[in-house]
Structures are given as structure tokens and as C-alpha cells.
Coordinates of C-alpha atoms and ligand atoms in Angstrom, one line a residue:
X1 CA -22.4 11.5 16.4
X2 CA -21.5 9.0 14.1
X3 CA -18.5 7.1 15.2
X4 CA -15.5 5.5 13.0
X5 CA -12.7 3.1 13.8
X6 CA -10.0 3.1 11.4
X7 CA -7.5 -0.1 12.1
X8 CA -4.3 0.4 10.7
X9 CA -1.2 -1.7 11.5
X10 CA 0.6 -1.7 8.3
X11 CA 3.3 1.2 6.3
X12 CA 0.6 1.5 3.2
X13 CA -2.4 1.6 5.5
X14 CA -1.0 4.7 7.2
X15 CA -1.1 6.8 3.8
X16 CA -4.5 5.4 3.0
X17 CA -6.1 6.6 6.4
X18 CA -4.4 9.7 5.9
X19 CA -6.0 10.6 2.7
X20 CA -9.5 9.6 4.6
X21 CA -8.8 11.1 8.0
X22 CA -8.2 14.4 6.2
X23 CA -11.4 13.7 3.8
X24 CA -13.3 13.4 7.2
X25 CA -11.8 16.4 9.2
X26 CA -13.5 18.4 5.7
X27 CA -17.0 16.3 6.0
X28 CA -16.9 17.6 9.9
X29 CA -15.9 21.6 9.1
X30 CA -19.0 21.8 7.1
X31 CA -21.6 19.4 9.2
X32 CA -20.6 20.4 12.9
X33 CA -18.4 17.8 13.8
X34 CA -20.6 15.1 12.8
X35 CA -18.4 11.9 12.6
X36 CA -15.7 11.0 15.1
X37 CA -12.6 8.6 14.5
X38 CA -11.0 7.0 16.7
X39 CA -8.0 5.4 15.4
X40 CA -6.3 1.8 16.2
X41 CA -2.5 1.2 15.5
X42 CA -2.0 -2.9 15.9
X43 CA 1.4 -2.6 15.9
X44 CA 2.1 -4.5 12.6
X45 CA 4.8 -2.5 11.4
X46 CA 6.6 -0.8 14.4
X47 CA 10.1 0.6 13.6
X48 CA 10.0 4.5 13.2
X49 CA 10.8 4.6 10.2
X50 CA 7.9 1.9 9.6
X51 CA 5.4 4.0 11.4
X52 CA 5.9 6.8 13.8
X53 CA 7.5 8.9 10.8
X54 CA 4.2 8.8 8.5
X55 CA 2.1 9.6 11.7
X56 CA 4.2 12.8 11.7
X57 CA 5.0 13.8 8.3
X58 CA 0.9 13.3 7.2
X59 CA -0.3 15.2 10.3
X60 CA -2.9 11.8 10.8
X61 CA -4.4 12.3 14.2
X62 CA -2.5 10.1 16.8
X63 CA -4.2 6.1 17.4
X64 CA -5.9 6.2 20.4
X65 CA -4.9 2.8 21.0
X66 CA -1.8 1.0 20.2
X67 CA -2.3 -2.6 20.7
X68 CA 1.9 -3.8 19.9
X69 CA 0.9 -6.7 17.9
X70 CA 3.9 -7.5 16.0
X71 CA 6.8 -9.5 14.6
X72 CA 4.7 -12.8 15.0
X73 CA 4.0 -14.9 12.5
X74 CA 0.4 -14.3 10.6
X75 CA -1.3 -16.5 12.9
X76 CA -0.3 -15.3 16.2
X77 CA -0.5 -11.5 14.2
X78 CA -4.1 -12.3 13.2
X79 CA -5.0 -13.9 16.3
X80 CA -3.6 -11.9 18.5
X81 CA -5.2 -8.9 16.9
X82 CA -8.3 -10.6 16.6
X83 CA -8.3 -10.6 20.3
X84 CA -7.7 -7.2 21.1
X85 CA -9.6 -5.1 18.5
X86 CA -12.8 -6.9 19.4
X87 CA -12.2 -5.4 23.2
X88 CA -11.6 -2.3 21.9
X89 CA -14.9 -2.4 19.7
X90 CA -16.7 -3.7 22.4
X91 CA -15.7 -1.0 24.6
X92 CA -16.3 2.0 21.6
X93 CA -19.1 0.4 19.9
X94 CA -18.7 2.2 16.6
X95 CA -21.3 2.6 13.5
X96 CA -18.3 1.2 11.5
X97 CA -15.0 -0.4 11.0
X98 CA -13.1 1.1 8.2
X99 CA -10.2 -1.5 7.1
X100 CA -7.3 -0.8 4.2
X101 CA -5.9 -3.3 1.7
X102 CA -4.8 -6.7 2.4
X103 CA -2.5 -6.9 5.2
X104 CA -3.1 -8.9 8.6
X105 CA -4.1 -6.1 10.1
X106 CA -7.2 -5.4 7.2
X107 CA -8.4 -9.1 7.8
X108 CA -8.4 -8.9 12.0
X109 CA -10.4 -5.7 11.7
X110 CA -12.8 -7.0 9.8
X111 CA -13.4 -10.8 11.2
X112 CA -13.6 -8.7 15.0
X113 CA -16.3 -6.4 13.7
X114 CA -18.2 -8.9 11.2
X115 CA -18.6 -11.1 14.3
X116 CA -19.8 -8.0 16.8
X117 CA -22.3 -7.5 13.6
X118 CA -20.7 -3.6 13.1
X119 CA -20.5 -3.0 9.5
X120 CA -17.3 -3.4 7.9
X121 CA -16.2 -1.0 5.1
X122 CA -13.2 -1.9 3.0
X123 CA -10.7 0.3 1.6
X124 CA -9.1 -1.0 -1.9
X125 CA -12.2 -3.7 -2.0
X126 CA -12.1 -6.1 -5.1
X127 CA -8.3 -6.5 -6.1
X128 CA -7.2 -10.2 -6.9
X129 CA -4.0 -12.0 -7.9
X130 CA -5.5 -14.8 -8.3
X131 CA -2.6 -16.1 -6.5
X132 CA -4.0 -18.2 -2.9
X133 CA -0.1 -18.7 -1.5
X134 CA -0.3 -15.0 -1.2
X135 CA -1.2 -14.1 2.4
X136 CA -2.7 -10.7 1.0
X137 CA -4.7 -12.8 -1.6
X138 CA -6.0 -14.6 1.2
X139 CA -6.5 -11.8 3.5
X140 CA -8.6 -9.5 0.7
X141 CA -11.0 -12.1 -0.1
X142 CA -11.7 -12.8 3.5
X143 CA -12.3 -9.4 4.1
X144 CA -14.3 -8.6 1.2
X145 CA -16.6 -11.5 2.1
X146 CA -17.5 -9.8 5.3
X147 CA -17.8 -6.3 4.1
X148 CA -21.0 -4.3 4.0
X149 CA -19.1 -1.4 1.8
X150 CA -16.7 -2.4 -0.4
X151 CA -14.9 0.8 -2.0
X152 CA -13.1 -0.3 -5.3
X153 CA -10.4 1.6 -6.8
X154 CA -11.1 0.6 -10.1
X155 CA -13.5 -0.7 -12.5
X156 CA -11.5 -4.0 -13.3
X157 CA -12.1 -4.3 -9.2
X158 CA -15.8 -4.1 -9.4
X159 CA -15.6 -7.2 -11.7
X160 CA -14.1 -9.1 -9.8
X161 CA -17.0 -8.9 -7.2
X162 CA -19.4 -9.2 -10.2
X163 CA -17.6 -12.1 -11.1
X164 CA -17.5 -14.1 -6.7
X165 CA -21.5 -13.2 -7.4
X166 CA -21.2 -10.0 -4.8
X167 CA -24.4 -8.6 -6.8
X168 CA -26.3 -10.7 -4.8
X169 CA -25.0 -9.8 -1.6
X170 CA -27.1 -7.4 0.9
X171 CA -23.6 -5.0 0.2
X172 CA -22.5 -1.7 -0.9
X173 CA -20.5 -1.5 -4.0
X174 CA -19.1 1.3 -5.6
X175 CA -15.6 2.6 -7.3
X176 CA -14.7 5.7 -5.3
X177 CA -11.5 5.7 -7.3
X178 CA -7.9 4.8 -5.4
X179 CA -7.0 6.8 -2.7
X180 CA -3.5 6.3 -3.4
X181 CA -4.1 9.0 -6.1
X182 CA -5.6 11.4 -3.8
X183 CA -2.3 11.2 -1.5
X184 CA 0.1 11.1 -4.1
X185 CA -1.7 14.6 -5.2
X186 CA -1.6 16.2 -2.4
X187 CA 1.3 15.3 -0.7
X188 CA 3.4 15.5 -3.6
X189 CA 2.4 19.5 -3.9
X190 CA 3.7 20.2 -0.3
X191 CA 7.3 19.1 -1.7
X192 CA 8.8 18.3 1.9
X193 CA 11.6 15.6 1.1
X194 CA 14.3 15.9 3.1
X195 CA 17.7 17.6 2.8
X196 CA 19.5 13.8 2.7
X197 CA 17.1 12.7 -0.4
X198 CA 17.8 15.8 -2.3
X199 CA 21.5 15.4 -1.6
X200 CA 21.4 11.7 -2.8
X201 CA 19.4 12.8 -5.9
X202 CA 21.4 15.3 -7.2
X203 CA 24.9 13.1 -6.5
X204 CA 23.6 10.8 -8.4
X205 CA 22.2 12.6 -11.5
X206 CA 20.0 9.4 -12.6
X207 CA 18.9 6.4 -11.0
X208 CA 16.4 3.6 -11.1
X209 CA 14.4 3.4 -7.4
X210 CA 13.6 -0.4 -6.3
X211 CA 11.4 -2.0 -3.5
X212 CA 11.0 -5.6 -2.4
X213 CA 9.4 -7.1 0.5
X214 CA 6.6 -9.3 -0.2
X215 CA 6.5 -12.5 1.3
X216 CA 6.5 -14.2 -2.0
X217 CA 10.5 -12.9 -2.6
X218 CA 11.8 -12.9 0.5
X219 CA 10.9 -16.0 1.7
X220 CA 12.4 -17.4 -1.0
X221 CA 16.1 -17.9 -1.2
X222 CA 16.2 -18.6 -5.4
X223 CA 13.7 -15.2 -5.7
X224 CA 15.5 -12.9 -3.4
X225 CA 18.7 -14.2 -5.2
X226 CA 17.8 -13.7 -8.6
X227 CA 16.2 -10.8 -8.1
X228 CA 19.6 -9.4 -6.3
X229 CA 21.5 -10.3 -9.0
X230 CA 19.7 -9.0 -11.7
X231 CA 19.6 -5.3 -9.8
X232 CA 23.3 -5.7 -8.7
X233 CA 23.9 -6.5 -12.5
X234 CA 21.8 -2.9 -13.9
X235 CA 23.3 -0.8 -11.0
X236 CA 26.9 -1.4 -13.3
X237 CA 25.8 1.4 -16.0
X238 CA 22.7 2.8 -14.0
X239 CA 22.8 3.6 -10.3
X240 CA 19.5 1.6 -8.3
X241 CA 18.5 2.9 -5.4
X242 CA 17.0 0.4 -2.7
X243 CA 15.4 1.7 0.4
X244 CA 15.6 -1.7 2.2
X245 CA 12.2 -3.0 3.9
X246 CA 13.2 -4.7 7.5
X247 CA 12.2 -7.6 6.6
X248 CA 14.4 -7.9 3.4
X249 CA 17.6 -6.8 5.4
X250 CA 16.8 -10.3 7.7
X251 CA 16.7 -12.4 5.2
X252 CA 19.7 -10.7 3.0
X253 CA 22.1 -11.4 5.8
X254 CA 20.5 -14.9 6.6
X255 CA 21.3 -15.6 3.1
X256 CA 24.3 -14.3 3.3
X257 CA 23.9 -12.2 0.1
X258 CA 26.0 -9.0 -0.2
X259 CA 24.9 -5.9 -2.2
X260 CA 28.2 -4.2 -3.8
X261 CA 27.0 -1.9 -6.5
X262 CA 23.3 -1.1 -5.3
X263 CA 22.4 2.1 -3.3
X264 CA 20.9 0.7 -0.1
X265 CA 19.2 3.3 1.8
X266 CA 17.0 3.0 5.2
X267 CA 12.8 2.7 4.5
X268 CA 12.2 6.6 4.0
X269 CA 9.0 8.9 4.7
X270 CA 6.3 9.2 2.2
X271 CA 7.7 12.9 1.5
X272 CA 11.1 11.1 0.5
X273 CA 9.3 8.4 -1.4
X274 CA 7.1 10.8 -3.5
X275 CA 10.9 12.7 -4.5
X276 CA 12.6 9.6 -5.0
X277 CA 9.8 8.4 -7.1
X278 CA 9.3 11.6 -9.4
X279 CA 13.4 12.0 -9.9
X280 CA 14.2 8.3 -10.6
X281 CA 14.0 7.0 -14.4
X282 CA 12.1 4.3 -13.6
X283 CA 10.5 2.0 -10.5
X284 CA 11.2 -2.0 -10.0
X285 CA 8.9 -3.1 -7.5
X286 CA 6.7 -5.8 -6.1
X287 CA 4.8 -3.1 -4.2
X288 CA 1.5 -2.6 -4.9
X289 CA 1.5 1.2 -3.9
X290 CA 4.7 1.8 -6.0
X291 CA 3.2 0.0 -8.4
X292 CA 0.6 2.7 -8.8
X293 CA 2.9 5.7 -8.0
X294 CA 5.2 4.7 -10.8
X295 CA 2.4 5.5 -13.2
X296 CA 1.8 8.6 -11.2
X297 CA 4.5 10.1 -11.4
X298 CA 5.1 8.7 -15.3
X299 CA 7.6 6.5 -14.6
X300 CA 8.1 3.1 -16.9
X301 CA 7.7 -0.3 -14.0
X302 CA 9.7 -3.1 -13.4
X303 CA 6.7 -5.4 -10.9
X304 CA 9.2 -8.7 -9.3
X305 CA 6.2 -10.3 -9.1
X306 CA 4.3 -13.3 -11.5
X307 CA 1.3 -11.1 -11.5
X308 CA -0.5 -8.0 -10.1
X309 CA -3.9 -6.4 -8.7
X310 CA -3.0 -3.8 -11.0
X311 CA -4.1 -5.0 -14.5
X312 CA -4.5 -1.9 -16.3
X313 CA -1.4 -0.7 -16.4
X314 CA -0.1 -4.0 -17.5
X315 CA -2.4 -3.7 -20.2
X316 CA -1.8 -0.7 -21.3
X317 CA 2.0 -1.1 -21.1
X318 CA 2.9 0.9 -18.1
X319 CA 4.0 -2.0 -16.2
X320 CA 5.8 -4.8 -17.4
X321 CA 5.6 -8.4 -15.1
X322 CA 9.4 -9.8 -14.6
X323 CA 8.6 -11.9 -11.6
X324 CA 11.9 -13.2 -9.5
X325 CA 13.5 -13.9 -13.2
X326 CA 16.8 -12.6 -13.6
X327 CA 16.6 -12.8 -17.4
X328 CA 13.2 -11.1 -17.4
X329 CA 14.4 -8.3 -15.1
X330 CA 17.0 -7.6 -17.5
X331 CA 15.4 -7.7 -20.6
X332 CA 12.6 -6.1 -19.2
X333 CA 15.4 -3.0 -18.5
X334 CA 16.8 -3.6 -21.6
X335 CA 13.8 -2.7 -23.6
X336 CA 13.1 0.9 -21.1
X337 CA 16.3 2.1 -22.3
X338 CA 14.7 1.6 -26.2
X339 CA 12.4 4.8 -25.1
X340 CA 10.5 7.2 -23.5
X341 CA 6.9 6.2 -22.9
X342 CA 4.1 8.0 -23.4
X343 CA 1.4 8.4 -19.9
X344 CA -2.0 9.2 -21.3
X345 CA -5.0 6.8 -19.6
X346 CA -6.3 8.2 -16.1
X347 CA -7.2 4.7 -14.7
X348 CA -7.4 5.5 -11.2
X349 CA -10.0 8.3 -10.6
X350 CA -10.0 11.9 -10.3
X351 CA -8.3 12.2 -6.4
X352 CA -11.3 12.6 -4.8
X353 CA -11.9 9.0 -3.1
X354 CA -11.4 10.2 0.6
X355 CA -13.8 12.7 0.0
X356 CA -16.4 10.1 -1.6
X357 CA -15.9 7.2 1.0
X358 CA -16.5 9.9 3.8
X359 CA -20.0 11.2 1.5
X360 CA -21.1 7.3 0.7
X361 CA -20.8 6.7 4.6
X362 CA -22.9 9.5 5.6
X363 CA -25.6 9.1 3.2
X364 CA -26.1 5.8 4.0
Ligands
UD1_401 C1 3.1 -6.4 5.3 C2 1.9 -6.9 4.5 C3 2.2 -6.7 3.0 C4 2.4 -5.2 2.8 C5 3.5 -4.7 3.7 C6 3.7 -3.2 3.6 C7 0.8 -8.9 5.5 C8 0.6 -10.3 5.4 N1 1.7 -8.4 4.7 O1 4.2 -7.1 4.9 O2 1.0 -7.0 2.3 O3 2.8 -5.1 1.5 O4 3.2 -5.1 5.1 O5 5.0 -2.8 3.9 O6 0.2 -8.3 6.3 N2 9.6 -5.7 10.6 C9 10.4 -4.9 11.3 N3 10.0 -3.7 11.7 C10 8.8 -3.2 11.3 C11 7.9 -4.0 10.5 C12 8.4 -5.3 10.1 O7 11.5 -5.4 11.7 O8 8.4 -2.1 11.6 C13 10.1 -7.1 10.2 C14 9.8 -8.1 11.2 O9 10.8 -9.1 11.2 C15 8.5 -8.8 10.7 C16 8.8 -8.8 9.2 O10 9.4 -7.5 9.0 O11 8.3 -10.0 11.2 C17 7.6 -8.8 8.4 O12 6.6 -7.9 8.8 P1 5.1 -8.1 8.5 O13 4.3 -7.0 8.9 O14 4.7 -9.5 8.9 O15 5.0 -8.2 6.9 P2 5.5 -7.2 5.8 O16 6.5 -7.9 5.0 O17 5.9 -5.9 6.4
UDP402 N1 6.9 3.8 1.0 C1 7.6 4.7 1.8 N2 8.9 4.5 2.1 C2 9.6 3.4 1.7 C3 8.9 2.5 0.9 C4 7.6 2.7 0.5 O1 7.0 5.8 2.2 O2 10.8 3.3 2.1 C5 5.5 4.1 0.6 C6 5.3 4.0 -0.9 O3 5.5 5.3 -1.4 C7 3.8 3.6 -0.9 C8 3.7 2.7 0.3 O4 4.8 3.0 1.2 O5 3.0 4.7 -0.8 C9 3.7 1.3 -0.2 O6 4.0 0.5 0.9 P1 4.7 -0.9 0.7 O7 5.4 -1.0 -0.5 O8 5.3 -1.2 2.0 O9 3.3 -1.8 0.7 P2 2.4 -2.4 -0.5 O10 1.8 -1.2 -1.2 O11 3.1 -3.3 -1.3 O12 1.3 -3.1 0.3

């Protein structure tokens, strides 16, 4: 038997792991049960509609351990975490640690099991911002260093290893695609939004759909602001609708800031999501996973950020960087109105990377 733990902690992580838990459930129809996962919650994100609801909705088998690790700050997150996965490893002594992105969840995972010496394989390897004040900027380096399989979801992603010199590393490299794509494919065919989504939808006829809740933003009072503005300013001719991340709703009402014309709605399910996202005229995000569904659902983006892991569609005029600049946000929306767009690179594989990370790891 060929054991697997999959740490997750964080909202995006629990999509991800879906996509591969499925991928292996497949690999082990066909090769008698061959691989077991065992599953470990930290606890990162922990409201239900944070957690508990994608657990359900995405049928990903329940974490056998939940370790309620927090609502701390990122060192006592990290080190708390730290802590308690390396018992749990100790205790399971899995062939591998399988990690997701860049949250402090993906770097305690992968410091516990680099130090037991249990291979670490990274989810989403490879991405850069180039930006060090980001926590996930540091958090993705760290855990690439310590990675014996690094799966990159693109090809701009593998040059970034080239470039840190990874070509000389004892590790496994290879772009598997994003599984992002292979969710967003197969969830969005089972077409389970609920009845309050559609409702909202069809009341109100078109929309933009907005996200914000990275670090960067809200822990800054001039971004947040501006950024407020600017969406409270579009919702006067064209409804936005805001499904507010927990962390943004703090620091709104620390700042006082009130939201009169936006459509504030609580975090949704990823069956929500996926209808909001196809039915909205276009995304303004500093997600990195609505990023990417924007473009997946062929939808123009608005990224509140200075820069993003996802080059390409920058490049090819997909995505259009505003930062936390009111000005920029508007002109940016300014210009969407001037047309539609036309979707026609496939930048992110063919929906298959569950199915490839599960095949690497076994022929290995
Ligand atoms: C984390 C990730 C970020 C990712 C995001 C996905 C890090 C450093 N950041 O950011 O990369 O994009 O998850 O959503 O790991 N909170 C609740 N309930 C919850 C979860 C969070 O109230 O269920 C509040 C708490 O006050 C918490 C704060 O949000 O302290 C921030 O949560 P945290 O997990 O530290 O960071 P995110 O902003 O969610
Ligand atoms: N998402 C969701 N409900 C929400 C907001 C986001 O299901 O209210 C999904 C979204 O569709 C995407 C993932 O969560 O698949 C991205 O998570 P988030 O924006 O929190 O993190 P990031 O990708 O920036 O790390």
C-alpha cells in the first residue's frame, strides 16, 4: 500500500485536493486499492462556509485528523502546525506529503515532512510574484525548495525553477497542467448552485462578481479604501456583487468603511462560485483561483493586485493589473465596457492534472 497525506488547511486547498482525491479513488478502481490517503484539516480556515461546505458539496473524503490550528497570526499558524503534523507523520509514516499552493498550511506540511526526510510533493510548484512582503511569496519558495516533486501548472512555472537553478536539484519537475481547470470542468457540468444564487442572478440581470482578501489589501487601510471606493463607484450603473471573505468583513468595520451600493453576499460554495462566475460580466479579483476561473469561464479580469503568478493571461490580455488604484480600477472598467473579448489560448492544460500527479506518483 502506498500511503498519501494530503494537508489542507486553506478554502482553495480544499478544491485542489478534491480534484486529486477523486484522481486517486480512479488510480485505485483500476489497481486494487493501491494508494491510501489519509487526509489532514489544520484548521486554517474554519467557518462553514470556509470549510465544512466544500467538504460536502465536492464529496472529498472526510480529514482524518483536524488539528484546529487557526486565527493566529502566521507564526503561531506555522508553528503551531509545524508541531502537530510532524506527530501526525510520525505516527502514519507515509511514502508522501502532498501540499497545495502557498498558504501556511502548504509551508508547515512541507518543513514537518522535509525534516522527517518523507518526500514532499507540491501542488501549483513554481508560481512567483516576485513580491517577498507577500506571505504566499514566501511560503511557495520555501516549499518548493524542499520539494522532491514539484507539479507546475504552467510552462511560465517551470522557468521559474529553471531560472532558482532547480535543474540541478535531485527533484522531479514536470507541468501536469493546473488542477484548477480540472475542477472547474467537472464541477461546473454537475450545475448544483443553489436556489438563493439563481434568485440573486436572475434579479439582477447583470453584474460584475468581486473578491478581496489578500493580506496585501486588507491590511492596508489606503488599499482596502481605494479599492472600496472604486467598486462602490462602478456598482452606480452596474451592480458588483461581493461575497465578503471573513477576514475582509474585520477589517471593513475596523475601518469603519460602509458599503452602500455593493451587493455584499456571505463566502459561497464552490457550486455557487462556478454560477456566479459563468453569469457575471466580468471578475475583479486579487484571487489567484478567480483569477484563473475568470479566464475559464471567458470572463474579462479586474486583478487588485501590483502583480500576479498568472502571467499569461496578462499577456495575452485576459487580465488587466489595477492594483489598490482607484483610478486604474476604473479605467480599467472603463475600457471592458469598449467590448467583448475574444478567449482563444488554452494556457492551462487539458483537465487532466489530478489524473497525471496520481500516474507521476506511482511510477516513480
Ligand atoms: C489564506 C492564505 C491566502 C489564501 C487564502 C484563501 C496564508 C498566508 N494566506 O488567507 O494565500 O489566498 O487563505 O482564502 O496562508 N477567518 C475567519 N474564518 C475562517 C478563516 C479565516 O474568521 O474560516 C479570519 C480570521 O480572522 C483569520 C483571518 O480571517 O485570522 C485570516 O485568515 P488566514 O487563514 O490567516 O488568511 P486568509 O486571508 O484566509
Ligand atoms: N471561492 C468560493 N467561494 C467564495 C470565494 C471563492 O468557493 O466565496 C472559491 C473560488 O471559486 C476559487 C477558490 O475559492 O476556486 C479561491 O479561493 P480564494 O480566493 O480564497 O484563494 P486564492 O485562490 O486567492 O488563494
Amino acid at each position: 500500500m502506498y500511503k498519501i497525506i494530503t494537508i489542507v488547511g486553506a478554502r482553495p486547498q480544499f478544491i485542489k485536493a478534491a480534484v486529486v482525491s477523486r484522481a486517486i479513488g480512479e488510480w485505485n478502481k483500476v489497481h486494487q486499492m493501491q494508494i491510501e490517503e489519509i487526509i489532514v484539516h489544520t484548521g486554517q480556515h474554519y467557518d462553514v462556509n470556509m470549510s465544512d461546505v466544500f467538504f460536502e458539496e465536492m464529496s472529498i473524503p472526510r480529514p482524518a485528523y483536524n488539528l484546529h490550528v487557526g486565527g493566529g497570526t502566521h507564526g503561531v499558524n506555522t508553528g503551531r502546525m509545524l508541531e502537530k503534523i510532524e506527530q501526525v507523520l510520525l505516527d502514519e509514516n507515509p511514502n508522501v506529503v502532498l501540499v497545495y499552493g502557498d498558504t501556511d498550511s502548504t509551508l508547515a506540511g512541507a518543513l514537518a515532512a522535509a525534516k522527517l526526510h518523507i518526500p514532499v510533493a507540491h501542488v501549483e510548484a513554481g508560481l512567483r510574484s516576485f513580491n517577498m512582503n507577500m506571505p504566499e511569496e514566501i511560503n511557495r519558495i520555501l516549499t518548493d525548495r524542499v520539494s522532491s516533486y514539484l507539479f507546475c501548472p504552467t510552462d511560465t512555472a517551470m522557468d521559474n525553477l529553471s531560472q532558482e537553478g532547480y535543474d540541478n536539484f535531485a527533484v522531479n519537475m514536470v507541468n501536469i497542467g493546473d488542477v484548477m481547470l480540472d475542477a472547474s470542468l467537472f464541477y461546473r457540468r454537475q450545475n448544483k448552485a443553489s436556489d438563493g444564487i439563481r434568485q440573486l442572478v436572475d434579479s439582477l440581470g447583470s453584474f460584475y462578481l468581486a473578491t478581496v482578501h489578500r493580506a496585501e489589501n486588507t491590511d492596508s487601510e489606503v488599499r482596502i479604501s481605494a479599492i472600496m471606493r472604486a467598486l462602490e463607484k462602478i456598482s452606480l450603473y452596474k451592480k458588483v456583487v461581493l461575497p465578503l471573505h471573513p477576514r475582509t468583513k474585520k477589517i471593513l468595520a475596523a475601518h469603519n468603511i460602509q458599503l452602500k451600493n455593493i451587493v455584499t453576499i456571505e463566502p459561497v460554495g464552490y457550486f455557487d462560485m462556478l454560477y456566479l462566475e459563468s453569469h457575471c460580466d466580468a471578475v475583479l479579483t486579487d484571487s489567484g483561483g478567480v483569477q484563473k476561473e475568470a479566464f475559464f469561464f471567458q470572463k474579462p479580469c479586474i486583478t487588485l493586485r501590483d502583480e500576479t503568478e498568472w502571467v499569461e493571461l496578462v499577456k495575452h490580455g485576459y487580465n488587466c493589473l489595477a492594483g489598490a488604484d482607484e483610478e486604474k480600477i476604473l479605467s480599467a472598467e472603463a475600457r471592458l465596457r469598449g467590448g467583448a473579448m475574444e478567449f482563444k489560448h488554452e494556457l492551462y492544460g487539458d483537465g487532466h492534472a489530478g489524473n497525471k500527479i496520481v500516474e507521476f506518483l506511482m511510477d516513480k
